[in-house]
Amino acid sequence: MKPQYTSVWGRLAAEGARPPKKDASTSQAQIVRATIELLDAEGLDALSMRRLGTKLSMGATSIYWYVANKVELLDLAMDEVFGEIALPVGGGLHWQEAASVFAHSLRQALLRHPWAIKLLGSRPSLGPNALILAEKAMILFEDAGFHGPAIDHAVNTLTAYVMGVTASESGWYEMVAATGLSPKQWLEQNESAVVASMAGRPTLHALYERTRESGDLRDDMIDRFAFGLSCVLDGLAARLPR
Amino acid sequence: MKPQYTSVWGRLAAEGARPPKKDASTSQAQIVRATIELLDAEGLDALSMRRLGTKLSMGATSIYWYVANKVELLDLAMDEVFGEIALPVGGGLHWQEAASVFAHSLRQALLRHPWAIKLLGSRPSLGPNALILAEKAMILFEDAGFHGPAIDHAVNTLTAYVMGVTASESGWYEMVAATGLSPKQWLEQNESAVVASMAGRPTLHALYERTRESGDLRDDMIDRFAFGLSCVLDGLAARLPR
DNA sequence: GACGCTCTCGTACAGTGTGCGAATGCAATC
DNA sequence: GATTGCATTCGCACACTGTACGAGAGCGTC
């Protein structure tokens, strides 16, 4: 039975101490950078190999010399995003502060690259930057005093929360952006529809009113994020063995 | 400026008290049901209008009589999933128990329909079942004693956590399933690659060893889920005004 | 000059979502 | 019963997708 590679990383590792083949790897880096630019600017659906090729002034199929296929390219782009995320470990910070920095950094990276959030659910992250980050996260909670499986559980709880909030936040932004309206305009324009659908749902309706009247929606989102984050961190602290 | 509909729900609400046109809506229900069957059985990528058409014994383009386009169809399917989720409210349960039931139910629904998790990040959920669920969730935390924005924050914290863990859990299952191997086999087969990539990352490596030696991976996943869930619930409880 | 290796790209194939317009079937009206 | 009109189906076409294939270009080494 031949081995089944499920990602770039598996393939690379299996090929052994890979000869980096300098030119090829720098070209690959350029391709990945262009990919991220295109994704950031126009979204996941706008990325096609042909468009990427013209952006790079090369034929669409030439890209395949540096990259096995489109999902591998996306894996590489994802790992680049993981490289942007800060996790200050070993700097004398209290673990809750370090975890908070990490959480905010993760959220911001995902909001900067909304396409990344859609890919997160699709495939596990096993690239070098993702592994470095995972290792740092585990060290963070190990130093905090967790042991054994609890380390893994703590890391997962925190990242799961951040990924979850950020996914819905970014989904909301994208939907609004798709109409070309500002969030405030969107709320006003859809007022009748939303209100109608909320007939008989007073609690939801009250939330809608609060949202519509609030000042800056981005600020609300940050408050919301901070609320949940402190819940998670408190819950983790309560599970620290003493 | 003509209104920009961003989803089925906006369009339906704007069309006013819609004449349900009985035949059409039952056919739409059949289409949605077939869609979900196809998605469950073969995944998001396998859903094409042509395949769905043959499954329904109709031409691909006939589907467009009942459904405006593919993303609207997916919105409808998503809302069906929301309909499967239990949230026992007003039954005399302690709020933490009810929240826990909800969390497990949400996780299981998403694991039953792994495609749904990938769509969750893409667009906000505004279908009728989603709204009912949101309303129930807000009532749950209102009854628990939260006030004002904290109600919304509590709901979001809990659902964000569940969505986040479940996304990575299901991503892992999908990746393993794509190789046709069992999770145990996958770990064995990829041992050398994984271990190599974890050189110099002792903490991560220790996690890998624990995972590889553990009995049932599904059980581990449930433990992990329960750990984070209790963190979140504890954190929420600590924020209850008293 | 001949080889081999790295790299580019044109062409082609099978597939996608969906707009359009012609065709069908069926119910109500004359 | 014939005719009209509407609901519904569907074949075709278009522009587009990822990528396999194979022909070629440029270049360093014998």
Tab-separated table of C-alpha atoms in Angstrom, chain B residues 103-223:
chain	number	residue	atom	x	y	z
B	103	ALA	CA	-23.684	22.420	23.629
B	104	HIS	CA	-23.600	18.668	23.188
B	105	SER	CA	-26.539	18.783	20.840
B	106	LEU	CA	-24.890	21.463	18.722
B	107	ARG	CA	-21.671	19.507	18.570
B	108	GLN	CA	-23.411	16.339	17.536
B	109	ALA	CA	-25.444	18.044	14.858
B	110	LEU	CA	-22.304	19.545	13.391
B	111	LEU	CA	-20.487	16.219	13.468
B	112	ARG	CA	-23.457	14.595	11.749
B	113	HIS	CA	-23.273	17.211	9.009
B	114	PRO	CA	-19.605	18.094	8.625
B	115	TRP	CA	-20.334	20.316	5.626
B	116	ALA	CA	-22.389	22.592	7.862
B	117	ILE	CA	-19.334	23.621	9.816
B	118	LYS	CA	-17.617	24.924	6.733
B	119	LEU	CA	-20.637	27.010	5.847
B	120	LEU	CA	-21.011	28.412	9.358
B	121	GLY	CA	-18.035	30.674	8.933
B	122	SER	CA	-19.130	31.861	5.527
B	123	ARG	CA	-22.440	33.482	6.262
B	124	PRO	CA	-24.448	34.492	9.290
B	125	SER	CA	-27.394	32.297	10.155
B	126	LEU	CA	-30.684	34.102	9.872
B	127	GLY	CA	-33.092	31.314	8.968
B	128	PRO	CA	-36.205	30.635	11.019
B	129	ASN	CA	-34.771	27.684	12.897
B	130	ALA	CA	-31.592	29.607	13.607
B	131	LEU	CA	-33.630	32.493	14.969
B	132	ILE	CA	-35.742	30.234	17.132
B	133	LEU	CA	-32.591	28.715	18.521
B	134	ALA	CA	-31.029	32.121	19.109
B	135	GLU	CA	-34.144	33.277	20.901
B	136	LYS	CA	-34.157	30.179	23.085
B	137	ALA	CA	-30.501	30.680	23.890
B	138	MET	CA	-31.094	34.259	24.926
B	139	ILE	CA	-34.037	33.248	27.105
B	140	LEU	CA	-31.849	30.633	28.715
B	141	PHE	CA	-29.277	33.158	29.821
B	142	GLU	CA	-31.849	35.786	30.676
B	143	ASP	CA	-33.552	33.329	33.004
B	144	ALA	CA	-30.152	32.469	34.409
B	145	GLY	CA	-29.844	36.060	35.553
B	146	PHE	CA	-27.863	37.880	32.903
B	147	HIS	CA	-28.896	41.332	31.810
B	148	GLY	CA	-28.537	43.537	28.739
B	149	PRO	CA	-25.571	42.933	26.508
B	150	ALA	CA	-24.288	40.203	28.809
B	151	ILE	CA	-27.081	37.963	27.531
B	152	ASP	CA	-25.820	38.251	24.018
B	153	HIS	CA	-22.234	37.882	25.124
B	154	ALA	CA	-22.986	34.714	27.043
B	155	VAL	CA	-24.770	33.130	24.103
B	156	ASN	CA	-21.936	34.010	21.811
B	157	THR	CA	-19.246	32.750	24.102
B	158	LEU	CA	-20.876	29.374	24.443
B	159	THR	CA	-21.706	28.859	20.770
B	160	ALA	CA	-18.337	30.186	19.654
B	161	TYR	CA	-16.578	27.665	21.820
B	162	VAL	CA	-18.650	24.762	20.551
B	163	MET	CA	-18.288	25.806	16.935
B	164	GLY	CA	-14.561	26.180	17.345
B	165	VAL	CA	-13.836	22.793	18.896
B	166	THR	CA	-16.188	21.017	16.592
B	167	ALA	CA	-14.648	22.621	13.539
B	168	SER	CA	-11.212	21.329	14.339
B	169	GLU	CA	-12.503	17.957	15.437
B	170	SER	CA	-14.435	17.459	12.253
B	171	GLY	CA	-11.573	18.761	10.128
B	172	TRP	CA	-9.390	16.084	11.627
B	173	TYR	CA	-11.922	13.346	10.930
B	174	GLU	CA	-12.320	14.498	7.357
B	175	MET	CA	-8.633	14.540	6.696
B	176	VAL	CA	-8.223	11.050	8.070
B	177	ALA	CA	-11.278	9.798	6.231
B	178	ALA	CA	-9.905	11.181	2.961
B	179	THR	CA	-7.114	8.627	3.169
B	180	GLY	CA	-9.481	5.738	3.761
B	181	LEU	CA	-7.593	4.764	6.901
B	182	SER	CA	-8.807	4.437	10.456
B	183	PRO	CA	-7.590	7.138	12.824
B	184	LYS	CA	-5.272	4.629	14.523
B	185	GLN	CA	-3.847	3.506	11.189
B	186	TRP	CA	-3.352	7.105	10.144
B	187	LEU	CA	-1.362	7.879	13.256
B	188	GLU	CA	0.804	4.793	12.712
B	189	GLN	CA	1.364	5.457	9.060
B	190	ASN	CA	2.276	9.073	9.551
B	191	GLU	CA	4.354	8.384	12.610
B	192	SER	CA	7.743	9.034	11.061
B	193	ALA	CA	6.651	12.219	9.307
B	194	VAL	CA	4.930	13.591	12.361
B	195	VAL	CA	7.767	12.702	14.670
B	196	ALA	CA	10.294	14.263	12.297
B	197	SER	CA	8.364	17.508	12.143
B	198	MET	CA	8.220	17.529	15.904
B	199	ALA	CA	11.942	17.305	16.429
B	200	GLY	CA	12.862	20.015	18.907
B	201	ARG	CA	9.289	20.361	20.054
B	202	PRO	CA	9.170	18.090	23.087
B	203	THR	CA	5.862	19.265	24.464
B	204	LEU	CA	4.033	18.703	21.230
B	205	HIS	CA	5.723	15.370	20.840
B	206	ALA	CA	4.576	14.281	24.248
B	207	LEU	CA	1.031	15.137	23.233
B	208	TYR	CA	1.392	13.037	20.123
B	209	GLU	CA	2.589	10.074	22.143
B	210	ARG	CA	-0.332	10.372	24.505
B	211	THR	CA	-2.748	10.517	21.611
B	212	ARG	CA	-1.225	7.558	19.853
B	213	GLU	CA	-1.394	5.419	22.949
B	214	SER	CA	-4.853	6.374	23.998
B	215	GLY	CA	-7.700	3.943	23.661
B	216	ASP	CA	-10.542	5.483	21.735
B	217	LEU	CA	-9.916	8.755	19.986
B	218	ARG	CA	-13.587	9.636	19.996
B	219	ASP	CA	-13.584	9.369	23.762
B	220	ASP	CA	-10.593	11.671	23.941
B	221	MET	CA	-12.449	14.170	21.825
B	222	ILE	CA	-15.420	14.065	24.165
B	223	ASP	CA	-13.166	14.583	27.180
